[in-house]
Amino acid sequence: MKHIWLPLIFFLLLSLTNCNNNQISSDLDSDTTVYESTVIFLTRHAEKDTVGRDPELSEKGRKRVEVLTNMLKNVKFDAVYSTNYLRTIQTVRPIAELNSLVIMPYEAQMPPEKFSEQLLNDEKGNTILISGHSNTIPFIVNSLMGFSELGQLDENQYGDLFMIIISGNNKELITLNQPIID
C-alpha cells in the first residue's frame, strides 16, 4: 500500500520542476527571477549476472529495469548517459528508447568533478538520466550537490534513484527506491 503513493508524489515533484524553460523576469516584480531547472536522475545499474568480465543483467536486474522504466516512463528526457558496460546500458536502454535518444557514453574512470562540470555546462535546463556503478554514482551526486555525504554503495545495494533538481543556485536532492515486487 505504501508504494501506491510513491508514483503520485514523484509525478508531482517532477511536474513542479519542469514549469519553466528559460530564465524569465517577472513582469509583476522586477526583483523576482525564475531560473530554468536542470533535473538529473542517477542510478546504479540493476542487478548483474556473476559470470564474465562484462556481465549482463540478471533476471532480477531485468525486473528492476521494468520498475525503473515504469517509474520514469512519463518523464521527457533530453539525454541519457551510461558507462560503456552491458549492465549500465541495459539498465537505461528502455528509457532511452522511449525518448528516442541515443545513449551517450561516459568513462567510469573520469573524475566525478570533471563529469559533473561537463553535465552542468552541456545539459543546463535539461532533464537527464545517468547510469553508473556503486563506486561512481554516489560521487557524481556528491560533486553535483557540492558535498561529500555519500560513500560508495554496498555491493548488494541496488534500486536507489537519486533525483537532483538545480535551479539557479538552489540544489535539491531526492532519493527514491525502485522496489521489486516478487
PDB file of C-alpha atoms in Angstrom:
ATOM      1  CA  MET A   1       0.000   0.000   0.000  1.00  0.00           C
ATOM      2  CA  LYS A   2       2.775   2.463   0.842  1.00  0.00           C
ATOM      3  CA  HIS A   3       4.235   2.173  -2.690  1.00  0.00           C
ATOM      4  CA  ILE A   4       0.971   3.366  -4.264  1.00  0.00           C
ATOM      5  CA  TRP A   5       1.696   6.962  -3.218  1.00  0.00           C
ATOM      6  CA  LEU A   6       5.289   6.948  -4.474  1.00  0.00           C
ATOM      7  CA  PRO A   7       4.453   7.390  -8.188  1.00  0.00           C
ATOM      8  CA  LEU A   8       1.966  10.177  -7.382  1.00  0.00           C
ATOM      9  CA  ILE A   9       4.436  12.067  -5.179  1.00  0.00           C
ATOM     10  CA  PHE A  10       7.183  11.536  -7.741  1.00  0.00           C
ATOM     11  CA  PHE A  11       4.978  12.841 -10.565  1.00  0.00           C
ATOM     12  CA  LEU A  12       4.005  15.933  -8.580  1.00  0.00           C
ATOM     13  CA  LEU A  13       7.640  16.722  -7.729  1.00  0.00           C
ATOM     14  CA  LEU A  14       8.685  16.312 -11.335  1.00  0.00           C
ATOM     15  CA  SER A  15       5.795  18.456 -12.565  1.00  0.00           C
ATOM     16  CA  LEU A  16       6.930  21.266 -10.308  1.00  0.00           C
ATOM     17  CA  THR A  17      10.488  21.097 -11.642  1.00  0.00           C
ATOM     18  CA  ASN A  18       9.502  21.385 -15.297  1.00  0.00           C
ATOM     19  CA  CYS A  19       7.442  24.555 -15.005  1.00  0.00           C
ATOM     20  CA  ASN A  20       9.895  26.792 -16.842  1.00  0.00           C
ATOM     21  CA  ASN A  21      12.346  26.536 -19.707  1.00  0.00           C
ATOM     22  CA  ASN A  22      14.470  29.698 -19.573  1.00  0.00           C
ATOM     23  CA  GLN A  23      15.417  32.440 -17.169  1.00  0.00           C
ATOM     24  CA  ILE A  24      12.382  34.694 -17.047  1.00  0.00           C
ATOM     25  CA  SER A  25      11.977  38.064 -15.383  1.00  0.00           C
ATOM     26  CA  SER A  26       8.573  38.537 -13.852  1.00  0.00           C
ATOM     27  CA  ASP A  27       6.526  41.435 -15.186  1.00  0.00           C
ATOM     28  CA  LEU A  28       4.863  41.754 -11.794  1.00  0.00           C
ATOM     29  CA  ASP A  29       8.018  42.099  -9.717  1.00  0.00           C
ATOM     30  CA  SER A  30      11.259  43.150 -11.357  1.00  0.00           C
ATOM     31  CA  ASP A  31      13.252  41.670  -8.440  1.00  0.00           C
ATOM     32  CA  THR A  32      11.808  38.194  -8.989  1.00  0.00           C
ATOM     33  CA  THR A  33      13.752  35.921 -11.310  1.00  0.00           C
ATOM     34  CA  VAL A  34      12.783  32.372 -12.189  1.00  0.00           C
ATOM     35  CA  TYR A  35      15.574  30.073 -13.407  1.00  0.00           C
ATOM     36  CA  GLU A  36      15.384  27.125 -15.700  1.00  0.00           C
ATOM     37  CA  SER A  37      15.665  23.844 -13.856  1.00  0.00           C
ATOM     38  CA  THR A  38      18.142  21.116 -14.624  1.00  0.00           C
ATOM     39  CA  VAL A  39      16.871  17.749 -13.436  1.00  0.00           C
ATOM     40  CA  ILE A  40      19.341  14.889 -13.159  1.00  0.00           C
ATOM     41  CA  PHE A  41      18.358  11.317 -12.330  1.00  0.00           C
ATOM     42  CA  LEU A  42      21.187   8.967 -11.350  1.00  0.00           C
ATOM     43  CA  THR A  43      21.021   5.236 -10.731  1.00  0.00           C
ATOM     44  CA  ARG A  44      23.392   2.378 -10.266  1.00  0.00           C
ATOM     45  CA  HIS A  45      22.963  -0.380 -12.818  1.00  0.00           C
ATOM     46  CA  ALA A  46      20.459  -3.084 -11.892  1.00  0.00           C
ATOM     47  CA  GLU A  47      21.497  -6.485 -10.551  1.00  0.00           C
ATOM     48  CA  LYS A  48      24.001  -8.271 -12.760  1.00  0.00           C
ATOM     49  CA  ASP A  49      24.932 -11.857 -13.541  1.00  0.00           C
ATOM     50  CA  THR A  50      28.098 -13.025 -11.864  1.00  0.00           C
ATOM     51  CA  VAL A  51      29.611 -14.595 -14.984  1.00  0.00           C
ATOM     52  CA  GLY A  52      32.162 -12.820 -17.141  1.00  0.00           C
ATOM     53  CA  ARG A  53      34.121  -9.596 -17.121  1.00  0.00           C
ATOM     54  CA  ASP A  54      31.264  -7.519 -18.557  1.00  0.00           C
ATOM     55  CA  PRO A  55      28.147  -9.330 -17.310  1.00  0.00           C
ATOM     56  CA  GLU A  56      24.627  -8.691 -18.499  1.00  0.00           C
ATOM     57  CA  LEU A  57      21.722  -8.083 -16.142  1.00  0.00           C
ATOM     58  CA  SER A  58      20.350 -10.992 -14.149  1.00  0.00           C
ATOM     59  CA  GLU A  59      16.662 -11.896 -14.156  1.00  0.00           C
ATOM     60  CA  LYS A  60      16.191  -9.794 -11.009  1.00  0.00           C
ATOM     61  CA  GLY A  61      18.040  -6.949 -12.721  1.00  0.00           C
ATOM     62  CA  ARG A  62      15.714  -7.120 -15.724  1.00  0.00           C
ATOM     63  CA  LYS A  63      12.743  -6.914 -13.337  1.00  0.00           C
ATOM     64  CA  ARG A  64      14.285  -3.857 -11.701  1.00  0.00           C
ATOM     65  CA  VAL A  65      14.715  -2.229 -15.128  1.00  0.00           C
ATOM     66  CA  GLU A  66      10.980  -2.758 -15.722  1.00  0.00           C
ATOM     67  CA  VAL A  67      10.235  -0.997 -12.424  1.00  0.00           C
ATOM     68  CA  LEU A  68      12.610   1.876 -13.248  1.00  0.00           C
ATOM     69  CA  THR A  69      11.124   2.233 -16.734  1.00  0.00           C
ATOM     70  CA  ASN A  70       7.622   2.271 -15.286  1.00  0.00           C
ATOM     71  CA  MET A  71       8.618   4.923 -12.731  1.00  0.00           C
ATOM     72  CA  LEU A  72      10.166   7.169 -15.394  1.00  0.00           C
ATOM     73  CA  LYS A  73       8.007   6.434 -18.435  1.00  0.00           C
ATOM     74  CA  ASN A  74       6.237   9.813 -18.279  1.00  0.00           C
ATOM     75  CA  VAL A  75       9.419  11.846 -17.869  1.00  0.00           C
ATOM     76  CA  LYS A  76      10.605  13.606 -21.028  1.00  0.00           C
ATOM     77  CA  PHE A  77      14.379  13.089 -21.050  1.00  0.00           C
ATOM     78  CA  ASP A  78      16.713  15.222 -23.125  1.00  0.00           C
ATOM     79  CA  ALA A  79      19.739  12.950 -22.672  1.00  0.00           C
ATOM     80  CA  VAL A  80      20.693   9.554 -21.252  1.00  0.00           C
ATOM     81  CA  TYR A  81      24.262   8.764 -20.170  1.00  0.00           C
ATOM     82  CA  SER A  82      25.843   5.427 -19.350  1.00  0.00           C
ATOM     83  CA  THR A  83      29.265   3.928 -18.883  1.00  0.00           C
ATOM     84  CA  ASN A  84      30.201   1.538 -21.664  1.00  0.00           C
ATOM     85  CA  TYR A  85      29.280  -1.683 -19.854  1.00  0.00           C
ATOM     86  CA  LEU A  86      26.449  -4.045 -20.769  1.00  0.00           C
ATOM     87  CA  ARG A  87      24.782  -3.799 -17.341  1.00  0.00           C
ATOM     88  CA  THR A  88      24.685   0.011 -17.269  1.00  0.00           C
ATOM     89  CA  ILE A  89      23.499   0.285 -20.860  1.00  0.00           C
ATOM     90  CA  GLN A  90      20.815  -2.378 -20.334  1.00  0.00           C
ATOM     91  CA  THR A  91      19.581  -0.504 -17.262  1.00  0.00           C
ATOM     92  CA  VAL A  92      18.731   2.680 -19.186  1.00  0.00           C
ATOM     93  CA  ARG A  93      18.152   1.393 -22.728  1.00  0.00           C
ATOM     94  CA  PRO A  94      14.325   1.142 -22.421  1.00  0.00           C
ATOM     95  CA  ILE A  95      14.106   4.743 -21.194  1.00  0.00           C
ATOM     96  CA  ALA A  96      16.401   5.967 -23.963  1.00  0.00           C
ATOM     97  CA  GLU A  97      14.231   4.133 -26.495  1.00  0.00           C
ATOM     98  CA  LEU A  98      11.015   5.616 -25.041  1.00  0.00           C
ATOM     99  CA  ASN A  99      12.552   9.060 -25.581  1.00  0.00           C
ATOM    100  CA  SER A 100      14.103   8.244 -28.987  1.00  0.00           C
ATOM    101  CA  LEU A 101      17.563   9.012 -27.607  1.00  0.00           C
ATOM    102  CA  VAL A 102      20.991   7.561 -28.256  1.00  0.00           C
ATOM    103  CA  ILE A 103      22.758   6.650 -25.017  1.00  0.00           C
ATOM    104  CA  MET A 104      25.714   8.978 -24.502  1.00  0.00           C
ATOM    105  CA  PRO A 105      28.817   7.181 -23.180  1.00  0.00           C
ATOM    106  CA  TYR A 106      30.981   8.486 -20.364  1.00  0.00           C
ATOM    107  CA  GLU A 107      34.076   6.997 -18.792  1.00  0.00           C
ATOM    108  CA  ALA A 108      33.639   5.410 -15.366  1.00  0.00           C
ATOM    109  CA  GLN A 109      37.208   6.479 -14.558  1.00  0.00           C
ATOM    110  CA  MET A 110      36.506  10.154 -15.312  1.00  0.00           C
ATOM    111  CA  PRO A 111      36.814  12.224 -12.128  1.00  0.00           C
ATOM    112  CA  PRO A 112      33.279  12.967 -10.870  1.00  0.00           C
ATOM    113  CA  GLU A 113      34.052  16.692 -10.641  1.00  0.00           C
ATOM    114  CA  LYS A 114      35.002  16.802 -14.324  1.00  0.00           C
ATOM    115  CA  PHE A 115      31.926  14.812 -15.416  1.00  0.00           C
ATOM    116  CA  SER A 116      29.648  16.981 -13.244  1.00  0.00           C
ATOM    117  CA  GLU A 117      31.092  20.168 -14.721  1.00  0.00           C
ATOM    118  CA  GLN A 118      30.581  18.771 -18.225  1.00  0.00           C
ATOM    119  CA  LEU A 119      26.955  17.883 -17.418  1.00  0.00           C
ATOM    120  CA  LEU A 120      26.179  21.277 -15.929  1.00  0.00           C
ATOM    121  CA  ASN A 121      27.637  23.025 -18.979  1.00  0.00           C
ATOM    122  CA  ASP A 122      26.193  20.756 -21.679  1.00  0.00           C
ATOM    123  CA  GLU A 123      22.812  19.903 -20.157  1.00  0.00           C
ATOM    124  CA  LYS A 124      21.707  23.136 -18.473  1.00  0.00           C
ATOM    125  CA  GLY A 125      17.917  23.278 -18.368  1.00  0.00           C
ATOM    126  CA  ASN A 126      17.585  19.653 -19.468  1.00  0.00           C
ATOM    127  CA  THR A 127      16.293  16.513 -17.830  1.00  0.00           C
ATOM    128  CA  ILE A 128      18.839  13.711 -17.966  1.00  0.00           C
ATOM    129  CA  LEU A 129      19.349  10.158 -16.745  1.00  0.00           C
ATOM    130  CA  ILE A 130      22.721   8.688 -15.774  1.00  0.00           C
ATOM    131  CA  SER A 131      23.521   5.017 -15.219  1.00  0.00           C
ATOM    132  CA  GLY A 132      26.705   4.089 -13.414  1.00  0.00           C
ATOM    133  CA  HIS A 133      28.233   1.947 -10.706  1.00  0.00           C
ATOM    134  CA  SER A 134      28.407   1.583  -6.928  1.00  0.00           C
ATOM    135  CA  ASN A 135      31.727   3.453  -6.967  1.00  0.00           C
ATOM    136  CA  THR A 136      30.715   6.242  -9.380  1.00  0.00           C
ATOM    137  CA  ILE A 137      27.086   7.305  -8.849  1.00  0.00           C
ATOM    138  CA  PRO A 138      27.397   8.461  -5.196  1.00  0.00           C
ATOM    139  CA  PHE A 139      30.469  10.524  -6.028  1.00  0.00           C
ATOM    140  CA  ILE A 140      28.794  12.144  -9.025  1.00  0.00           C
ATOM    141  CA  VAL A 141      25.864  13.020  -6.719  1.00  0.00           C
ATOM    142  CA  ASN A 142      28.332  14.483  -4.189  1.00  0.00           C
ATOM    143  CA  SER A 143      30.018  16.555  -6.864  1.00  0.00           C
ATOM    144  CA  LEU A 144      26.760  17.869  -8.321  1.00  0.00           C
ATOM    145  CA  MET A 145      25.434  18.748  -4.859  1.00  0.00           C
ATOM    146  CA  GLY A 146      28.701  20.232  -3.599  1.00  0.00           C
ATOM    147  CA  PHE A 147      29.030  17.936  -0.592  1.00  0.00           C
ATOM    148  CA  SER A 148      30.658  14.635   0.357  1.00  0.00           C
ATOM    149  CA  GLU A 149      27.877  12.928   2.274  1.00  0.00           C
ATOM    150  CA  LEU A 150      27.546   9.801   0.138  1.00  0.00           C
ATOM    151  CA  GLY A 151      30.076   6.988   0.118  1.00  0.00           C
ATOM    152  CA  GLN A 152      30.470   4.010  -2.158  1.00  0.00           C
ATOM    153  CA  LEU A 153      27.334   1.878  -2.337  1.00  0.00           C
ATOM    154  CA  ASP A 154      27.390  -1.600  -0.865  1.00  0.00           C
ATOM    155  CA  GLU A 155      27.984  -4.320  -3.469  1.00  0.00           C
ATOM    156  CA  ASN A 156      24.441  -5.647  -2.884  1.00  0.00           C
ATOM    157  CA  GLN A 157      22.764  -2.238  -2.817  1.00  0.00           C
ATOM    158  CA  TYR A 158      20.551  -1.733  -5.849  1.00  0.00           C
ATOM    159  CA  GLY A 159      17.471   0.331  -6.506  1.00  0.00           C
ATOM    160  CA  ASP A 160      18.489   3.790  -5.319  1.00  0.00           C
ATOM    161  CA  LEU A 161      17.332   6.506  -7.688  1.00  0.00           C
ATOM    162  CA  PHE A 162      18.790   9.925  -6.993  1.00  0.00           C
ATOM    163  CA  MET A 163      16.994  12.968  -8.372  1.00  0.00           C
ATOM    164  CA  ILE A 164      18.828  16.284  -8.304  1.00  0.00           C
ATOM    165  CA  ILE A 165      16.976  19.482  -9.147  1.00  0.00           C
ATOM    166  CA  ILE A 166      19.152  22.502  -9.853  1.00  0.00           C
ATOM    167  CA  SER A 167      17.534  25.903 -10.310  1.00  0.00           C
ATOM    168  CA  GLY A 168      19.843  28.887 -10.190  1.00  0.00           C
ATOM    169  CA  ASN A 169      21.996  28.433  -7.073  1.00  0.00           C
ATOM    170  CA  ASN A 170      19.450  26.155  -5.397  1.00  0.00           C
ATOM    171  CA  LYS A 171      20.001  22.400  -5.372  1.00  0.00           C
ATOM    172  CA  GLU A 172      17.649  19.748  -4.066  1.00  0.00           C
ATOM    173  CA  LEU A 173      18.402  16.024  -3.698  1.00  0.00           C
ATOM    174  CA  ILE A 174      15.598  13.486  -3.538  1.00  0.00           C
ATOM    175  CA  THR A 175      16.392   9.817  -3.041  1.00  0.00           C
ATOM    176  CA  LEU A 176      13.840   7.282  -4.200  1.00  0.00           C
ATOM    177  CA  ASN A 177      13.904   3.500  -4.177  1.00  0.00           C
ATOM    178  CA  GLN A 178      12.895   1.204  -7.011  1.00  0.00           C
ATOM    179  CA  PRO A 179      11.149  -1.644  -5.211  1.00  0.00           C
ATOM    180  CA  ILE A 180      10.858  -5.062  -6.797  1.00  0.00           C
ATOM    181  CA  ILE A 181       7.631  -6.821  -6.034  1.00  0.00           C
ATOM    182  CA  ASP A 182       8.158 -10.583  -6.349  1.00  0.00           C
TER     183      ASP A 182
END
